[in-house]
Coordinates of C-alpha atoms (C1' of nucleotides) in Angstrom, one line a residue:
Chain R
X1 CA 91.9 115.2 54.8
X2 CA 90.1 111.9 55.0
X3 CA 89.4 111.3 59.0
X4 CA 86.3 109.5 60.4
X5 CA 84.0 112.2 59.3
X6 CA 84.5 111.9 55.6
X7 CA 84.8 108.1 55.3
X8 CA 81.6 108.7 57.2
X9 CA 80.3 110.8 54.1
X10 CA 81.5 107.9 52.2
X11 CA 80.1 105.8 53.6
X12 CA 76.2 107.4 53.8
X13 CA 77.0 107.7 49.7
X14 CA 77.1 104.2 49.6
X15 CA 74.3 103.6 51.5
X16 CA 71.8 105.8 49.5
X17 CA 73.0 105.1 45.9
X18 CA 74.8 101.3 45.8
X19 CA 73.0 99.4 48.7
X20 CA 70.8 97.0 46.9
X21 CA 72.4 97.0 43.5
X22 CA 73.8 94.2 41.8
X23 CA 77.5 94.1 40.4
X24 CA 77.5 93.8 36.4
X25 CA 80.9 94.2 35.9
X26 CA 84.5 96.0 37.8
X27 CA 86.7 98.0 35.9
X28 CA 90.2 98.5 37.3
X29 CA 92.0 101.7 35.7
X30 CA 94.7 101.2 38.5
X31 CA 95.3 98.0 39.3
X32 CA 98.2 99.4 42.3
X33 CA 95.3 100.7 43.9
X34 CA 93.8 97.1 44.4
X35 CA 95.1 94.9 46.8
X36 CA 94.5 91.3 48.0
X37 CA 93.1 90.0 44.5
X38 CA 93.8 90.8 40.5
X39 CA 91.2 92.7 38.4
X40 CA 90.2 89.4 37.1
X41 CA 89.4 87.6 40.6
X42 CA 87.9 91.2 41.7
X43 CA 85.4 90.6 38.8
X44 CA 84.9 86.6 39.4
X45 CA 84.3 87.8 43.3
X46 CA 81.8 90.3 42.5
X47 CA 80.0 90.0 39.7
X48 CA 76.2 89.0 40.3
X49 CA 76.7 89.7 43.8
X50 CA 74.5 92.7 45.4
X51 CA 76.1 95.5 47.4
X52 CA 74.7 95.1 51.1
X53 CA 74.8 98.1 54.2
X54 CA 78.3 99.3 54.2
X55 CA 79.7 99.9 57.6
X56 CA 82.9 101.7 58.6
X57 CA 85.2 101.4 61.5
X58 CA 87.0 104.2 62.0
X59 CA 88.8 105.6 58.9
X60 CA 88.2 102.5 57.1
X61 CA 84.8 101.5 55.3
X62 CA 83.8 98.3 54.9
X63 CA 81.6 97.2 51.4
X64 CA 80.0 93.7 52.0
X65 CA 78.3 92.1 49.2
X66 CA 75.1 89.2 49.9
X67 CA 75.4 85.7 50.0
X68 CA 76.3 82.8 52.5
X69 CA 79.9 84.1 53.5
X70 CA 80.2 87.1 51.3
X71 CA 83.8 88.7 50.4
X72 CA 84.1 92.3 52.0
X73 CA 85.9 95.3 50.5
X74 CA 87.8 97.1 52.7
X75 CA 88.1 101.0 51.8
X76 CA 91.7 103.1 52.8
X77 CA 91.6 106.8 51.4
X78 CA 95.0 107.6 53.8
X79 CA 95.5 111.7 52.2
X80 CA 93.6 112.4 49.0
X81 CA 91.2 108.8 48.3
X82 CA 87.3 109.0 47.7
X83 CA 84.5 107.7 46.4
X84 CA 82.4 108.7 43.3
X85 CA 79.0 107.6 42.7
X86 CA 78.3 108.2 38.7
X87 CA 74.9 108.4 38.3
X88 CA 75.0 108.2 34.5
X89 CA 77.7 105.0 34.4
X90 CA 80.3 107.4 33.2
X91 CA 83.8 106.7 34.3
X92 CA 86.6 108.9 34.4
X93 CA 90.4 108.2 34.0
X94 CA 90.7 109.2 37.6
X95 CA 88.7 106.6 39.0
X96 CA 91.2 103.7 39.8
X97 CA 88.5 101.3 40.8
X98 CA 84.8 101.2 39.6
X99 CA 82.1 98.7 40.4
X100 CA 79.3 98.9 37.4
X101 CA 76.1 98.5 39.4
X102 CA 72.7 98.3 37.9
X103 CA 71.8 102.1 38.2
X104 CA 75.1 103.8 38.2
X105 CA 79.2 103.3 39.3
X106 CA 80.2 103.0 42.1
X107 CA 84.0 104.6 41.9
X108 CA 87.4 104.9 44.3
X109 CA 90.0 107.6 43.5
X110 CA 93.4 108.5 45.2
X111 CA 94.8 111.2 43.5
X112 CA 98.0 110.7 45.5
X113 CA 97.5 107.0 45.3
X114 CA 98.6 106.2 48.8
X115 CA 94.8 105.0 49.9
X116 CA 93.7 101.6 48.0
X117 CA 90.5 99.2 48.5
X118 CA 92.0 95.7 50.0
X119 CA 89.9 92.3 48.8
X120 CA 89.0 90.4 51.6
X121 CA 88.0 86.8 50.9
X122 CA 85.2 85.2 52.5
X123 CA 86.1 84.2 55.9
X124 CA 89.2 86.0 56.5
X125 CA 89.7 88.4 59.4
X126 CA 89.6 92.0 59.0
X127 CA 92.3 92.5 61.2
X128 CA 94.7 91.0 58.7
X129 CA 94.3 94.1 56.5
X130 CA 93.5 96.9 58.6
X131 CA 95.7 95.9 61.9
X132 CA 94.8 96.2 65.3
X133 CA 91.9 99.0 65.9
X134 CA 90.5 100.5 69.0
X135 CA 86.6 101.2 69.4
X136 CA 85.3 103.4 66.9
X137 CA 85.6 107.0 68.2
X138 CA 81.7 107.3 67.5
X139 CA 81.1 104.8 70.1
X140 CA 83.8 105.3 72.5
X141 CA 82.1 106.5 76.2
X142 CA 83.9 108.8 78.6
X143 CA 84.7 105.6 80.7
X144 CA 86.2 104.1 77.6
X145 CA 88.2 107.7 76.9
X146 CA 89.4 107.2 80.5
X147 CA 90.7 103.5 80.1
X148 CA 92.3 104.5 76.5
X149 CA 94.4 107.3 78.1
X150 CA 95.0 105.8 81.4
X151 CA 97.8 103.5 81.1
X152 CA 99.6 105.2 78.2
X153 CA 102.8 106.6 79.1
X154 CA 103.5 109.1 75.9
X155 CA 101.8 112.7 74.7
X156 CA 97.9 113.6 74.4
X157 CA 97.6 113.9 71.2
X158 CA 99.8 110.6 70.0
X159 CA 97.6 108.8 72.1
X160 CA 93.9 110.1 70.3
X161 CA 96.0 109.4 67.4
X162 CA 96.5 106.1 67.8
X163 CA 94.4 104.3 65.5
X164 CA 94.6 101.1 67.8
X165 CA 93.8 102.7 70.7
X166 CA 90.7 104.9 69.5
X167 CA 89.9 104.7 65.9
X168 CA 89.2 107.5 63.3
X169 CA 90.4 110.4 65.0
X170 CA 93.1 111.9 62.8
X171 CA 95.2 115.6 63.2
X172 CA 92.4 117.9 62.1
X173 CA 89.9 116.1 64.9
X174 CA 92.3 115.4 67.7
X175 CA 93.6 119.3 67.4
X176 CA 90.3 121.0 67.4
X177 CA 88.9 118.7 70.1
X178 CA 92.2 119.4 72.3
X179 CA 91.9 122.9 71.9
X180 CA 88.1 123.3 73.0
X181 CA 89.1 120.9 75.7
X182 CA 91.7 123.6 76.9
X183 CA 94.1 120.7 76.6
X184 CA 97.8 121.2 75.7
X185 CA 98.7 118.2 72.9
X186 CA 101.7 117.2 75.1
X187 CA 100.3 116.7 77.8
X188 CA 100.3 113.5 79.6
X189 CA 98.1 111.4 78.3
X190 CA 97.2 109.7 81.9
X191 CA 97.8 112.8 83.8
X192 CA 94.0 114.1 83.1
X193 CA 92.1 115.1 86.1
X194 CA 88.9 113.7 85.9
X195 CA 86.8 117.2 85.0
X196 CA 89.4 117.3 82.3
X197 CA 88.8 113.9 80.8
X198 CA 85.3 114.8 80.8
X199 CA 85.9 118.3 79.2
X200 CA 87.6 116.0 76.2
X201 CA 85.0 113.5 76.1
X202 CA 82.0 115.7 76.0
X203 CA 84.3 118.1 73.0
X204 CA 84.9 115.1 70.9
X205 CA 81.1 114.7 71.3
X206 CA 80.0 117.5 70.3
X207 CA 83.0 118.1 67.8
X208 CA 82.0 114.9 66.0
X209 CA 78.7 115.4 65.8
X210 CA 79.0 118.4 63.6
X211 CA 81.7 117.4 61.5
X212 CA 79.7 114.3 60.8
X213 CA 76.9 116.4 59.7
X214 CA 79.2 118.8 57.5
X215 CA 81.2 115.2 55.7
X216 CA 84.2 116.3 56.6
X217 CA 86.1 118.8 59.6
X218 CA 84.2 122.6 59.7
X219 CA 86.6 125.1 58.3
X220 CA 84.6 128.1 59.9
X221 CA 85.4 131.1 61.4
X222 CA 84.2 129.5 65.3
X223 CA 87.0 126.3 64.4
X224 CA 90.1 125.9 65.3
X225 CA 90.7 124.1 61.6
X226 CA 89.5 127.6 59.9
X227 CA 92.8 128.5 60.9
X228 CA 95.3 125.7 59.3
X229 CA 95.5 127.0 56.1
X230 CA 96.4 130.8 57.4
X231 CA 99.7 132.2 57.4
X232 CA 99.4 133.4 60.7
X233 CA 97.0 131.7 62.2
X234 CA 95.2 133.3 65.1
X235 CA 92.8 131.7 68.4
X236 CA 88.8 132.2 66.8
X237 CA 88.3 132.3 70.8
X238 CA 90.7 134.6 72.2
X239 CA 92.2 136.3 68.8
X240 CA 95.7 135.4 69.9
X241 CA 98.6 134.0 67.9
X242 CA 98.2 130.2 67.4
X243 CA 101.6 128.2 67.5
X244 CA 102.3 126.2 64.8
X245 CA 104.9 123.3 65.7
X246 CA 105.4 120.4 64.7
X247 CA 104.0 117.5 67.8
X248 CA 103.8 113.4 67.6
X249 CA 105.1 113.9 64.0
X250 CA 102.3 116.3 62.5
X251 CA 101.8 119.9 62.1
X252 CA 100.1 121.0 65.6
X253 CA 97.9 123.9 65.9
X254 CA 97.5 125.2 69.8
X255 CA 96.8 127.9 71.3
X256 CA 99.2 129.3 74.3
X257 CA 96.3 131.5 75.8
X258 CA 93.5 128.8 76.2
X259 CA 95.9 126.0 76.3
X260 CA 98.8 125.9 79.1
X261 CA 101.7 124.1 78.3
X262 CA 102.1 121.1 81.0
X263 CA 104.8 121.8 83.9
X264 CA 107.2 119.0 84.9
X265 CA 105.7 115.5 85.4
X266 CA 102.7 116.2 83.1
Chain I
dC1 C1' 114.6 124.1 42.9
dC2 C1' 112.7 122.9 47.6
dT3 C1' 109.1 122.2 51.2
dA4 C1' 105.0 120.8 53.1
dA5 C1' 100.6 118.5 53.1
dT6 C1' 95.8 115.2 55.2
dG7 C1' 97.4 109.1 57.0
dT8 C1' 99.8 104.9 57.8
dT9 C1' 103.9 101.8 57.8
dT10 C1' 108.4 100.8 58.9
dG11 C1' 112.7 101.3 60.9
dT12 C1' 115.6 103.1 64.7
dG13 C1' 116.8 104.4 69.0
dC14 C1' 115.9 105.5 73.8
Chain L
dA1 C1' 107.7 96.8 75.7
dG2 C1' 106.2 101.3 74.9
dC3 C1' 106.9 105.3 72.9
dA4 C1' 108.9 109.1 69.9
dC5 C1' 110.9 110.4 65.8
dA6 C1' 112.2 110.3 60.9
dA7 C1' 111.7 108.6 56.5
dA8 C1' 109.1 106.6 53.0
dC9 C1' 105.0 106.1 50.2
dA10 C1' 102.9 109.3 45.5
dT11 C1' 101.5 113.5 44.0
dT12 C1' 100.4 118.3 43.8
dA13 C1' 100.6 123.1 45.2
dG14 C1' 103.2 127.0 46.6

DNA sequence: CCTAATGTTTGTGC
DNA sequence: AGCACAAACATTAG
């Protein structure tokens, strides 16, 4: 479920409760679920040290912590990670990773444990943990859009999946967005006419906006996503059967009204 | 019992 | 090299 929108969520939780607050001690339930550093060094890093603005690029938020050349803490939640901010300094058996701040804990849980928050010493590059990324989808202009699509060879929706091509766009996103675009997901990724390219850009907008506002991707009855979970799903717009297939390796919901297939070439 | 699930990595093959 | 696909990762729900 995690896609930009959540870790955006996330991130705003971090921002309002832990910026500011000094580290008085970590407590690692689950020590898998901490990379780059034991729970030891996590506590010698940290301790004393005050939580700064957290930032996030893409699906991945970034905790940075004051001084001259501060480590970061780099923030994964892949399917089922989150964060927990404990006002009362209760933590639960489910948090794998807690930072004790001065007015409450700060806590990470994966309940599937596949996400994990990665160390990263002072002066190393973020790349080295979270590999290449594209411009944050946020961010990205229609020009940008263009030049992301433009000289990729393979599908639509592989291409808005691609986290080093545009980041934090994952399959909830990229299928609502391609199905107010009126786009098929296998379409060409540079075949896009230039109305269409701005049909996309201006959906992911607006799509983006709201879902940052809700924390996570609308379920509603106006949303393509309000249909996932349905056994037959059906087109909010035209009240048609959805297909349900399986496209660039994840469950694809499209409509075959409001979203022509592409002929031969694209 | 089996299948599928949000995300990413890795291996394989065209 | 670029891209697609499948499997793996860990766990739960149906």
């Amino acid at each position: 479920m995690p896609e930009l929108p959540d870790v955006e969520h996330h991130r705003r939780t971090v921002a309002e409760h832990a910026t500011g607050q000094r580290v008085e001690r970590v407590a690692i339930n689950d020590p898998a679920l901490l990379e780059g550093t034991s729970p030891q060094g996590l506590g010698r890093s940290l301790v004393g040290r005050t939580v700064t603005a957290p930032r996030r690029h893409g699906k991945w938020l970034i905790l940075e912590f004051d001084g001259e050349d501060g480590p970061h803490l780099l923030v994964h939640f892949r399917m089922t990670g989150r964060l927990v901010w404990h006002e009362d300094g209760e933590v639960a058996g489910d948090d794998a990773v807690a930072l004790h701040l001065e007015h409450g804990v700060l806590a990470y849980r994966s309940e599937r444990r596949l996400g994990a928050v990665w160390y990263l010493p002072p002066g190393t590059e973020r790349e080295e943990v979270t590999g290449p990324l594209g411009p944050d989808a946020v961010t990205l202009d229609r020009n940008g859009l263009a030049e992301v699509l433009g000289d990729r060879r393979g599908g639509l929706k592989s291409a808005l999946l691609d986290q080093a091509r545009i980041a934090g766009l994952g399959n909830e996103l990229v299928d609502e967005v391609l199905w107010r675009s009126r786009l098929h997901p296998r379409r060409r990724a540079a075949s896009l006419e230039p109305d269409e390219l701005d049909a996309l850009h201006q959906q992911l907008r607006i799509v983006l906006r709201r879902a940052i506002r809700a924390g996570h991707v609308p379920a509603g009855p106006t949303w393509l996503n309000g249909q996932r979970a349905e056994r037959e799903p059906r087109c909010p717009d035209c009240g048609g059967p959805l297909v349900r297939e399986r496209i660039a390796g994840r469950t694809t919901l499209w409509c075959p009204t409001e979203q022509p297939p592409p002929g031969v070439g694209g």
